[in-house]
Amino acid sequence: MTQPNPSASPGNAPNQVPTSVLYYGTTAPLPEAHTLRAGPLSLQFAEGDLRYIRLGEHELLRRVYVAVRDQNWNTIPGRIQDLVIETREEAFAITFTMIHHEDDIHFTWEGEIRGRPAGEITFTMHGQVLSRFLRNRIGICVLHPAGCAGLPCRVEHVARGEEDDEQAVDALSGEESCFPQQISPHQPFMNIRAITHEITTDGDETIEAEVRFDGDIFEMEDQRNWTDASFKTYSTPLAIPYPVQANVGEIIHQEITLKALGSPARLEAIAARGATANGDAHPSERTAPDILSLASQPTGNLPRVGLCRADHGEELSMTEISRLRALAPAHLRVELYPQSRAFVGVLAAAWREAAFLGAQLEVALFLSGDAARAAEQLGYVARAVGEFNPDISHWLIFHQEEASTTAPWLEQARDILKTITPQARFIAGTNAYFTDLNRNRPPVAVADGISFTINPQVHAFDNQSLVETLETQATTVTSAAHFAGDLPIYVSSVTLRPRFNPNATGSEPDPAPDTLPDAVDPRQMSLFGAAWTLGSVKYLAQGGAASVTYYATTGWQGVMERAGGSPLPTAFRSLPGAVFPLYHILADIAEFSDGTCTPLATRNNLAVDGLALHAADGRTSILVANLTAQPRQVELRAIMGNEVAVRRLDETNAIWAMQEPEQYRQAPPMRQPVRDATVTLDLLPYASARLDVIAANQNPES
């Protein structure tokens, strides 16, 4: 039986929401990507950036681009013009102008990128400051892929000196080292002139990639700290005080050169083997079916999944409560600031909502001042808890003047609150990024667990960059466990945009009246948001997270829209009262909340990904998502059943699934046979699907 066509029902006209809005939240077109070659190297160019530079199946660099960062580390977007791309079979030349103009910031640069047949690429930027502003960084950034972790490398350094008040740069001898395996809290390499790392060994020859830097002092940071899947080499060392004044007329000129090092015959042979396997294309461009395999044994438990309490101030309606209960949230996160007595009302309202949802409370408690002041605040909290008697599963203890919780505050909170919440755990950690936890290690000896937050948009904002962060979420959890021992890891919270800017050095301007707040992303209500959420659940479960708190209950940072609709309907084009597609991913997860899971194995996790869910009664469901803007054909292998019941979520039924989630979830799914333990599935752009595996002896209606 097919699912209803959304155009067949009144009010579900397909033009009610444009297809691109269903895909990724806006009508803006996706960046146009140009596939290029520099001899044996393949790559993509899009909007001034180079991406996925590969030698056959081997990725050399993830990205090369220019960043303009203001005094609060906000990225100032660029607008490309005068683009000229000249290509030959094994070479290319690109020129363009990039303009960064926002508020008082005005900076422009000329870009020239050349790819040569010998496997060499140069990226040159020549920029000029056109207004006076404060900046933290302007310059070229080079991203080595996260797959370099643990690989040996050779770093050629520079030394900085002064002659007549001018910097002088002198070459030093090279350093034999390796990319860090665990996420490095601080810069692994400083004062870089060149870095060379091994790509592969072909016969008796070692093939390497060399990147040389010119025009500034460069250093590297481990961007996995922010879930970026890369090691970033950037210009202007952080040891130099910032922000600095950029003055009108100031010139900034930088250049990097990438070379594939190896004999031409070997380089061409590796490239040819990759092309034969369709491996030198980016995963989203490969034409062969994407293969996902199910392991024979479950690999771990699902984390306890909770939600954040919405901050818009509206009470939940009965319809919202009913739909949220279907997600079976383990907890509801509420933030308490006992410096203000208003926290009592916040706690009361949060406990009322949690009780309606059948959830416990996750309380993020923000202390301030010295020990005496903090004790006074904890006393206020203890009295409020005694009055309402909420069911609190765990306390996240923070101090507003610390990047990460230190032992005195955790011990003080436990001393005062343990007697009235004896069942609750006391968690140390950070309300900011994993890097704040990594650089300020929590007091594991006195904590019941550690916590940090995740969002995929600290450094990059396009769809593909967000997809790249998914696998690294597992790495943050395993790296946290490396110094946390056996303590459980709480990821609270996971959002698409940063909830606030923890690195700001100045005040943040209010958004324009017709502009979304910085914490709101229109992809929240899209099919992309659902696919990304599935990937997040997969990798956090794979990493071993004990608890994850996602999004908010309602509103444009939530899992469903409020009945009154979006406050900015032209910028955030949600349907009033509708759930968002990611709601259905969390609803599927909720059906297996006490079960186990098996991440699906895939070589193309930038294109398709998935997770198998297993219940104690033997039920298995497989969730899979297309993470690209192109239709994908997927082969699911090692399926132990006679057939599968398939329910898709894509552009053909998304409006129906959002407006009538109960009917969508109860509709009979399509049946598909399993042949040779394999199911073939066609997925539209950013679509997701659930496959319930039906065994030979299983009642099809069960």
XYZ file of C-alpha atoms in Angstrom:
702
model
C 0.000 0.000 0.000
C 1.393 3.403 -0.925
C 1.352 6.363 1.420
C -1.077 9.209 0.686
C 0.019 11.864 -1.749
C 0.171 15.174 0.148
C -1.487 16.955 -2.760
C -4.560 14.744 -2.408
C -5.684 16.323 0.862
C -7.006 19.857 1.332
C -4.407 22.188 2.804
C -1.539 19.940 1.711
C -0.888 21.523 -1.656
C 2.693 20.805 -2.681
C 3.370 24.493 -3.417
C 2.585 25.335 0.193
C 6.262 24.769 0.944
C 8.811 24.995 -1.907
C 10.836 21.836 -2.489
C 14.118 23.508 -1.550
C 12.576 24.602 1.757
C 11.564 21.005 2.410
C 15.119 19.978 1.538
C 17.131 22.471 3.591
C 14.935 25.271 4.888
C 15.432 28.075 2.348
C 14.870 28.910 -1.304
C 18.508 29.932 -1.746
C 20.243 27.677 -4.288
C 23.040 25.405 -3.143
C 26.578 26.447 -4.147
C 27.565 25.298 -7.628
C 30.456 22.842 -7.414
C 32.952 22.440 -10.278
C 34.899 19.182 -10.502
C 38.481 19.787 -11.631
C 41.748 17.912 -12.151
C 45.385 18.798 -11.572
C 47.082 15.832 -13.211
C 46.485 12.857 -10.898
C 44.579 14.993 -8.362
C 40.812 15.519 -8.410
C 38.992 18.229 -6.456
C 35.932 20.453 -6.241
C 35.769 24.244 -6.464
C 32.776 26.097 -5.045
C 32.391 29.774 -4.128
C 36.092 30.451 -3.659
C 36.902 27.217 -1.815
C 38.749 24.070 -2.810
C 37.280 20.877 -1.338
C 38.015 17.147 -1.297
C 41.411 17.168 -2.985
C 42.036 13.495 -3.719
C 44.593 11.182 -5.259
C 42.400 8.313 -6.393
C 40.687 7.008 -3.268
C 43.001 8.936 -0.930
C 41.910 12.325 0.395
C 44.872 14.718 0.694
C 43.086 17.846 1.893
C 39.501 18.403 2.991
C 39.322 22.106 2.178
C 41.315 25.271 1.353
C 39.606 28.631 1.868
C 39.999 32.173 3.179
C 38.460 33.122 6.535
C 37.588 36.627 7.734
C 36.786 36.567 11.461
C 35.616 39.588 13.453
C 36.495 40.448 17.050
C 33.963 37.893 18.372
C 35.215 35.103 16.061
C 32.136 35.418 13.882
C 32.810 34.463 10.259
C 32.055 37.251 7.793
C 30.653 35.604 4.641
C 32.036 36.483 1.238
C 30.313 37.251 -2.060
C 32.114 36.046 -5.171
C 32.196 38.008 -8.421
C 34.145 38.146 -11.696
C 34.659 34.371 -11.592
C 36.650 32.910 -14.496
C 37.385 29.174 -14.709
C 39.676 27.898 -17.466
C 40.164 24.141 -17.724
C 42.273 21.743 -19.703
C 42.242 17.975 -19.408
C 44.841 17.863 -16.622
C 45.010 21.498 -15.441
C 42.944 24.533 -14.529
C 43.208 28.233 -13.724
C 40.655 30.161 -11.651
C 40.475 33.884 -10.902
C 37.816 35.758 -8.948
C 37.151 38.592 -6.530
C 35.700 37.933 -3.073
C 33.968 40.705 -1.120
C 33.348 40.489 2.633
C 31.057 43.354 3.641
C 28.928 43.258 6.789
C 28.151 46.154 9.133
C 31.422 48.070 9.608
C 33.604 45.326 8.080
C 34.707 45.696 4.466
C 37.496 43.527 3.095
C 38.064 42.325 -0.452
C 40.596 39.969 -2.004
C 41.624 38.692 -5.396
C 41.889 34.932 -5.676
C 44.024 32.965 -8.113
C 44.051 29.159 -8.042
C 46.077 27.034 -10.427
C 46.216 23.277 -10.883
C 49.109 21.793 -12.838
C 49.488 18.411 -14.569
C 52.282 17.310 -12.235
C 49.861 17.158 -9.287
C 50.503 20.665 -7.934
C 47.956 23.260 -6.814
C 48.597 26.851 -5.725
C 46.036 29.030 -3.940
C 46.866 32.743 -3.776
C 44.905 35.507 -2.039
C 45.761 39.212 -2.344
C 43.493 41.290 -0.127
C 42.923 44.883 0.881
C 41.159 46.384 3.906
C 38.528 48.921 2.804
C 37.212 49.998 6.229
C 38.542 50.322 9.753
C 37.444 47.402 11.958
C 38.583 44.954 14.630
C 39.459 41.465 13.438
C 40.788 38.283 14.977
C 41.916 36.607 11.766
C 42.121 37.144 8.020
C 43.817 34.587 5.830
C 44.083 31.203 4.170
C 43.061 28.088 6.081
C 44.043 24.554 5.070
C 42.110 21.566 6.385
C 43.748 18.152 6.577
C 41.034 15.476 6.903
C 40.359 13.874 10.285
C 41.478 10.588 8.724
C 45.047 11.875 9.160
C 44.787 11.171 12.910
C 47.789 9.090 13.954
C 49.563 9.402 10.582
C 53.255 10.343 10.553
C 54.142 13.769 9.219
C 57.160 16.023 8.763
C 56.844 19.671 9.782
C 59.225 22.383 8.620
C 59.157 25.252 11.096
C 59.961 28.944 11.009
C 61.375 31.097 13.778
C 60.157 34.597 14.410
C 62.595 37.351 15.277
C 62.786 41.118 15.104
C 65.114 43.346 13.128
C 64.515 47.088 13.248
C 61.016 46.449 14.665
C 60.118 44.267 11.668
C 59.453 40.526 11.755
C 62.112 38.342 10.249
C 61.410 34.720 9.427
C 64.183 32.108 9.338
C 63.837 28.455 8.389
C 64.487 25.803 11.039
C 65.088 22.096 10.609
C 62.126 19.779 10.098
C 60.340 17.910 12.880
C 59.307 14.266 12.532
C 55.965 13.866 14.259
C 52.423 12.627 13.673
C 48.895 13.982 13.685
C 47.354 13.493 17.155
C 45.222 10.381 17.660
C 43.160 11.680 20.589
C 41.764 15.178 20.159
C 44.566 17.575 21.035
C 43.534 20.316 23.485
C 46.153 22.715 22.124
C 47.901 23.418 18.834
C 49.828 20.283 17.786
C 52.173 22.232 15.482
C 53.366 25.837 15.639
C 55.278 28.165 13.326
C 54.696 26.068 10.223
C 56.392 26.693 6.905
C 55.495 23.313 5.412
C 53.888 20.056 6.445
C 54.258 16.745 4.626
C 52.371 13.558 5.419
C 52.220 10.050 4.016
C 49.289 9.258 1.746
C 49.940 5.629 0.857
C 52.637 3.140 -0.042
C 52.569 1.857 -3.600
C 54.951 -1.014 -4.079
C 58.284 0.154 -2.729
C 57.448 3.850 -3.047
C 55.988 6.104 -0.357
C 53.543 8.668 -1.714
C 53.286 11.929 0.261
C 51.425 15.243 0.196
C 53.333 18.462 0.918
C 51.707 21.806 1.747
C 53.899 24.933 1.851
C 52.749 28.242 3.360
C 53.832 31.784 2.567
C 52.811 35.284 3.681
C 52.326 34.850 7.439
C 53.131 32.591 10.377
C 50.886 29.517 10.336
C 49.971 27.037 13.058
C 47.602 24.086 13.380
C 44.651 23.366 15.657
C 42.709 20.160 16.078
C 39.260 21.162 14.820
C 37.766 17.936 16.115
C 37.451 19.923 19.356
C 34.433 21.568 17.695
C 33.368 18.375 15.802
C 34.873 19.616 12.514
C 36.356 16.595 10.746
C 39.737 18.198 10.182
C 43.030 19.590 11.398
C 43.151 23.287 10.470
C 46.329 25.156 9.615
C 45.612 28.883 9.790
C 47.507 32.145 9.656
C 48.355 34.549 12.489
C 49.284 32.647 15.675
C 46.898 32.860 18.607
C 49.833 33.948 20.790
C 49.669 37.325 19.056
C 47.138 39.472 20.980
C 43.728 39.846 19.376
C 41.549 41.508 18.284
C 43.706 43.834 16.215
C 42.840 46.937 14.277
C 42.517 46.502 10.526
C 43.213 49.846 8.861
C 42.065 51.154 5.502
C 44.570 50.298 2.770
C 46.219 47.436 4.673
C 47.362 44.671 2.293
C 47.227 40.960 3.153
C 48.918 38.560 0.745
C 49.215 34.798 1.313
C 49.814 31.681 -0.752
C 49.836 27.942 -0.214
C 51.138 25.243 -2.533
C 50.079 21.590 -2.440
C 52.200 18.930 -4.155
C 51.672 15.199 -4.501
C 55.147 13.718 -3.991
C 55.910 10.535 -5.897
C 57.009 9.358 -9.296
C 54.618 10.471 -12.050
C 53.944 6.883 -13.113
C 52.950 5.823 -9.585
C 50.759 8.887 -9.070
C 48.922 8.241 -12.330
C 48.505 4.553 -11.483
C 46.953 5.364 -8.085
C 44.636 7.921 -9.694
C 43.605 5.422 -12.380
C 42.789 2.723 -9.818
C 40.670 5.209 -7.905
C 38.840 6.299 -11.041
C 38.116 2.676 -11.949
C 36.537 2.199 -8.509
C 34.736 5.530 -8.854
C 36.678 6.483 -5.750
C 38.263 9.738 -6.869
C 34.885 11.475 -6.922
C 33.368 13.043 -3.872
C 30.909 10.568 -2.280
C 27.919 12.671 -3.321
C 28.963 12.342 -6.989
C 29.592 8.589 -7.171
C 27.300 6.744 -9.544
C 27.615 3.241 -8.096
C 25.094 2.205 -5.423
C 26.004 3.097 -1.860
C 26.497 -0.031 0.228
C 25.560 -0.159 3.900
C 26.196 -3.337 5.849
C 24.611 -4.546 9.054
C 26.963 -6.176 11.555
C 25.991 -9.563 12.948
C 25.925 -8.420 16.576
C 24.635 -5.218 18.243
C 27.449 -2.944 19.347
C 25.935 -1.027 22.241
C 23.021 0.586 23.992
C 21.223 3.630 22.750
C 21.862 6.726 24.857
C 19.045 8.123 26.960
C 17.546 10.868 24.789
C 16.015 14.012 26.252
C 14.868 17.441 25.105
C 15.497 21.014 26.200
C 12.715 23.125 27.603
C 11.746 25.834 25.119
C 12.610 29.393 26.162
C 9.783 31.217 24.334
C 7.612 31.259 27.472
C 4.478 29.608 26.071
C 2.937 26.661 27.883
C 2.591 23.358 26.073
C -0.815 22.646 24.559
C -2.524 19.282 24.924
C -1.703 18.445 21.294
C 1.950 19.317 21.854
C 2.063 17.240 25.031
C 0.541 14.264 23.234
C 3.040 14.475 20.393
C 6.005 15.013 22.701
C 5.004 12.022 24.808
C 5.364 9.903 21.657
C 9.078 10.779 21.766
C 9.309 9.286 25.286
C 11.925 11.836 26.399
C 14.057 10.510 29.222
C 14.481 14.012 30.628
C 13.719 17.670 30.057
C 16.641 20.072 30.392
C 16.030 23.315 32.271
C 18.571 26.045 33.011
C 18.477 27.631 36.466
C 20.203 30.858 37.495
C 19.573 31.173 41.241
C 21.066 34.688 41.315
C 17.554 35.726 40.267
C 14.581 34.612 42.343
C 12.707 34.185 39.051
C 14.371 30.765 38.860
C 11.702 29.391 41.226
C 8.979 29.953 38.633
C 11.189 28.485 35.920
C 11.762 25.337 37.967
C 8.062 24.969 38.740
C 7.068 25.353 35.097
C 9.770 22.948 33.933
C 8.716 20.273 36.408
C 5.096 20.679 35.369
C 6.062 20.148 31.710
C 8.335 17.214 32.539
C 5.571 15.533 34.530
C 3.161 15.938 31.597
C 5.738 14.284 29.353
C 6.556 11.466 31.765
C 10.162 12.689 31.922
C 12.670 13.469 34.625
C 14.466 16.797 34.867
C 18.007 17.493 33.759
C 18.914 20.651 35.682
C 21.740 22.851 34.399
C 22.611 24.939 37.458
C 24.707 28.087 36.998
C 26.421 29.330 40.157
C 28.277 32.619 40.588
C 30.452 34.465 43.063
C 32.630 33.055 45.834
C 31.951 29.989 47.962
C 29.718 31.865 50.388
C 27.636 33.358 47.603
C 27.383 30.005 45.847
C 26.271 28.349 49.107
C 23.525 30.951 49.435
C 22.351 30.249 45.886
C 22.391 26.497 46.503
C 20.277 27.081 49.585
C 17.675 28.875 47.465
C 17.646 25.937 45.070
C 17.356 23.390 47.874
C 14.307 25.157 49.298
C 12.643 25.355 45.877
C 13.308 21.675 45.210
C 11.917 20.808 48.618
C 8.750 22.725 47.807
C 8.064 21.163 44.381
C 9.757 17.783 44.883
C 10.647 17.368 41.194
C 12.114 14.116 39.878
C 15.655 15.187 38.988
C 17.796 12.599 37.213
C 21.006 14.654 37.222
C 22.440 18.070 37.940
C 24.818 19.748 35.484
C 26.871 21.985 37.766
C 28.488 25.072 36.214
C 30.070 28.258 37.514
C 29.579 31.342 35.381
C 33.229 32.371 35.684
C 34.648 28.997 34.658
C 34.922 27.375 31.239
C 34.593 23.954 32.868
C 33.469 22.897 36.337
C 36.142 22.610 39.009
C 35.900 20.340 42.029
C 34.911 22.868 44.749
C 31.630 23.824 43.073
C 30.656 20.234 42.353
C 31.403 19.141 45.914
C 29.556 22.130 47.355
C 26.496 21.391 45.216
C 26.501 17.751 46.229
C 26.840 18.583 49.924
C 23.747 20.821 49.829
C 21.522 19.111 47.255
C 22.246 15.409 47.720
C 19.973 14.958 50.736
C 16.891 16.281 48.875
C 17.717 14.575 45.540
C 19.440 11.366 46.663
C 18.811 9.621 43.337
C 20.369 12.402 41.221
C 23.828 12.327 39.694
C 26.134 15.340 39.877
C 27.804 16.068 36.554
C 30.844 18.266 35.899
C 31.695 19.745 32.538
C 31.105 22.712 30.288
C 28.107 24.543 28.898
C 30.219 25.252 25.837
C 32.227 23.181 23.390
C 34.240 20.004 23.866
C 37.399 22.093 23.501
C 36.580 23.881 26.780
C 36.355 20.493 28.493
C 39.490 19.233 26.766
C 41.543 22.262 27.815
C 40.089 22.400 31.333
C 39.830 18.764 32.406
C 36.926 18.056 34.780
C 37.334 16.706 38.335
C 36.693 13.061 37.461
C 37.529 11.872 40.983
C 34.466 13.599 42.469
C 32.049 13.646 39.480
C 29.304 11.183 38.574
C 29.722 12.007 34.880
C 31.009 14.700 32.537
C 29.170 16.827 29.978
C 29.708 19.105 26.992
C 27.632 20.547 24.144
C 27.700 19.964 20.399
C 26.754 22.084 17.415
C 28.153 21.736 13.879
C 28.513 25.416 12.985
C 31.460 26.909 14.818
C 33.593 27.266 11.673
C 31.502 26.390 8.595
C 27.832 26.638 7.730
C 27.009 24.889 4.438
C 25.151 21.574 4.289
C 28.185 19.522 3.348
C 30.286 20.896 6.212
C 27.509 20.037 8.662
C 27.451 16.465 7.349
C 31.223 16.236 7.794
C 30.882 16.870 11.533
C 28.725 13.812 12.216
C 31.426 11.157 12.435
C 33.513 13.415 14.662
C 30.760 13.462 17.288
C 31.784 9.893 18.126
C 35.411 11.025 18.393
C 34.554 13.707 20.957
C 32.825 11.104 23.139
C 35.675 8.588 22.917
C 38.240 11.334 23.553
C 36.245 12.464 26.598
C 36.193 8.875 27.849
C 39.985 8.806 27.426
C 40.364 11.179 30.377
C 37.048 10.460 32.120
C 37.703 6.778 32.761
C 34.492 4.883 33.443
C 32.361 7.983 34.018
C 29.304 8.274 31.760
C 29.358 10.987 29.080
C 26.392 13.403 28.899
C 26.098 15.424 25.690
C 23.857 18.347 26.579
C 22.798 19.853 24.422
C 22.927 19.121 20.669
C 21.715 21.992 18.470
C 22.149 22.969 14.828
C 23.407 26.453 15.706
C 25.453 27.675 18.684
C 23.115 28.652 21.529
C 25.445 31.544 22.386
C 28.968 32.721 21.563
C 31.318 31.636 24.376
C 34.333 33.244 22.660
C 33.009 36.762 22.149
C 35.399 39.556 23.116
C 32.831 42.310 22.553
C 29.092 42.838 22.540
C 27.044 41.052 19.894
C 24.685 43.249 17.825
C 20.997 42.421 17.789
C 19.765 40.824 14.561
C 17.941 42.987 12.044
C 14.124 42.886 12.367
C 13.748 40.514 9.382
C 16.748 38.315 10.278
C 16.704 35.109 12.289
C 18.454 35.137 15.671
C 21.951 33.659 15.590
C 20.761 30.554 17.442
C 18.094 29.681 14.856
C 18.721 27.668 11.679
C 15.967 27.236 9.046
C 17.233 23.687 8.444
C 15.618 22.808 11.788
C 12.313 22.263 9.979
C 13.757 20.474 6.923
C 14.454 16.982 5.639
C 18.146 17.798 5.981
C 17.563 18.374 9.701
C 16.071 14.878 10.001
C 18.939 13.222 8.102
C 21.511 15.111 10.192
C 19.745 14.109 13.424
C 19.856 10.437 12.428
C 23.589 10.746 11.803
C 24.059 12.451 15.155
C 22.227 9.705 17.052
C 24.261 7.062 15.221
C 27.667 8.514 16.023
C 26.930 9.557 19.601
C 25.663 6.026 20.249
C 28.720 4.602 18.494
C 30.988 6.730 20.662
C 29.269 5.431 23.802
C 27.397 8.504 25.066
C 25.188 7.638 28.031
C 22.779 10.553 27.592
C 22.042 13.062 24.831
C 19.802 16.130 25.011
C 18.494 17.374 21.664
C 16.959 20.665 20.581
C 13.911 22.092 22.367
C 10.348 20.911 22.761
C 8.618 23.507 20.577
C 9.416 26.575 18.504
C 11.993 27.184 15.817
C 14.755 25.513 17.852
C 12.514 22.581 18.690
C 11.062 19.387 17.279
C 7.769 21.023 16.284
C 6.361 24.443 15.498
C 4.014 26.268 17.854
C 0.348 26.605 16.948
C 0.874 30.303 16.229
C 3.593 29.528 13.710
C 6.964 31.088 13.029
C 7.637 34.622 14.338
C 9.427 35.266 11.005
C 7.488 33.204 8.449
C 9.483 34.507 5.474
C 12.816 33.485 7.022
C 11.717 30.357 8.909
C 9.036 28.811 6.715
C 7.518 26.249 9.043
C 3.887 25.159 9.105
C 1.947 26.322 12.190
C 1.403 23.496 14.644
C 3.329 20.986 12.517
C 6.110 18.706 13.681
C 9.477 18.945 11.968
C 10.846 15.955 9.995
C 13.484 15.335 12.680
C 10.591 14.619 15.063
C 10.036 11.339 13.239
C 13.672 10.296 13.634
C 13.423 10.824 17.395
C 10.060 9.034 17.461
C 11.629 6.015 15.756
C 14.497 6.055 18.264
C 11.989 6.291 21.135
C 10.398 2.980 20.137
C 13.726 1.299 20.937
C 14.756 3.406 23.925
C 15.560 0.342 26.062
C 17.186 -1.561 23.213
C 20.540 -1.819 21.517
C 21.864 -0.480 18.245
C 24.282 -1.347 15.481
C 25.816 1.418 13.355
C 25.676 0.556 9.664
C 29.060 0.307 7.985
C 29.509 2.522 4.916
C 32.427 3.857 2.892
C 30.356 6.846 1.808
C 29.245 8.353 5.102
C 29.231 11.838 3.572
C 26.475 10.594 1.263
C 24.398 7.968 3.080
C 24.415 6.664 6.620
C 22.287 4.659 8.965
C 21.664 2.814 12.195
C 19.984 -0.479 13.110
C 17.798 -0.602 16.228
C 17.095 -3.796 18.175
C 14.381 -4.393 20.786
C 14.465 -6.987 23.545
C 11.547 -8.805 21.897
C 13.587 -9.434 18.760
C 12.330 -6.573 16.584
C 14.886 -4.888 14.321
C 14.409 -1.622 12.454
C 16.920 0.050 10.202
C 17.065 3.821 9.783
C 18.907 5.175 6.758
C 19.308 8.700 5.378
C 20.463 10.363 2.177
C 22.695 13.252 3.235
C 23.023 14.777 -0.229
C 21.040 16.900 -2.669
C 21.054 14.090 -5.266
C 18.915 10.941 -5.428
C 20.833 7.903 -4.130
C 20.477 4.196 -4.634
C 21.356 2.243 -1.510
C 22.117 -1.441 -1.056
C 21.471 -2.629 2.484
C 23.312 -5.892 3.082
C 23.304 -8.635 5.732
C 19.554 -8.244 6.358
C 18.394 -11.345 8.239
C 14.748 -11.535 7.234
C 12.363 -12.459 4.433
C 11.081 -8.967 3.780
C 11.090 -5.434 5.104
C 8.318 -2.927 5.701
C 9.533 0.416 4.356
C 8.350 3.868 5.388
C 9.978 6.806 3.625
C 10.155 10.453 4.627
C 10.875 12.636 1.626
C 9.564 15.476 -0.498
C 6.534 13.432 -1.637
C 5.054 13.055 1.850
C 6.894 15.467 4.129
C 4.027 17.962 4.403
C 1.611 15.186 5.343
C 4.122 13.755 7.846
C 4.553 17.195 9.421
C 0.898 18.169 9.591
C -0.545 14.774 10.467
C 2.248 12.888 12.221
C -0.041 10.352 13.869
C -1.625 9.304 10.579
C 1.756 9.202 8.851
C 3.209 6.925 11.511
C 0.181 4.617 11.587
C -0.187 4.205 7.817
C 0.665 0.723 6.506
C 4.196 0.767 5.081
C 5.246 -0.622 1.730
C 6.517 -4.220 1.714
C 9.695 -5.217 -0.064
C 11.319 -8.664 -0.291
C 14.832 -9.386 0.959
C 16.883 -11.185 -1.697
C 20.248 -12.711 -0.858
C 20.151 -10.803 2.449
C 20.065 -7.544 0.459
C 17.520 -4.762 0.040
C 17.883 -2.083 -2.633
C 16.377 1.288 -1.822
C 16.056 4.494 -3.834
C 16.197 7.650 -1.742
C 15.279 11.125 -2.945
C 17.432 14.112 -1.854
C 17.777 14.393 1.931
C 15.264 11.568 2.366
C 15.265 9.139 5.254
C 13.631 5.745 5.547
C 12.741 3.200 8.199
C 12.872 -0.507 7.349
C 11.248 -2.928 9.776
C 12.800 -6.354 9.269
C 10.222 -9.170 9.100
C 11.565 -12.646 9.866
C 10.191 -15.825 8.327
C 8.293 -16.830 11.464
C 7.097 -13.323 12.325
C 3.485 -12.197 12.038
C 3.527 -9.474 9.375
C 1.089 -7.398 11.427
C 3.195 -7.534 14.625
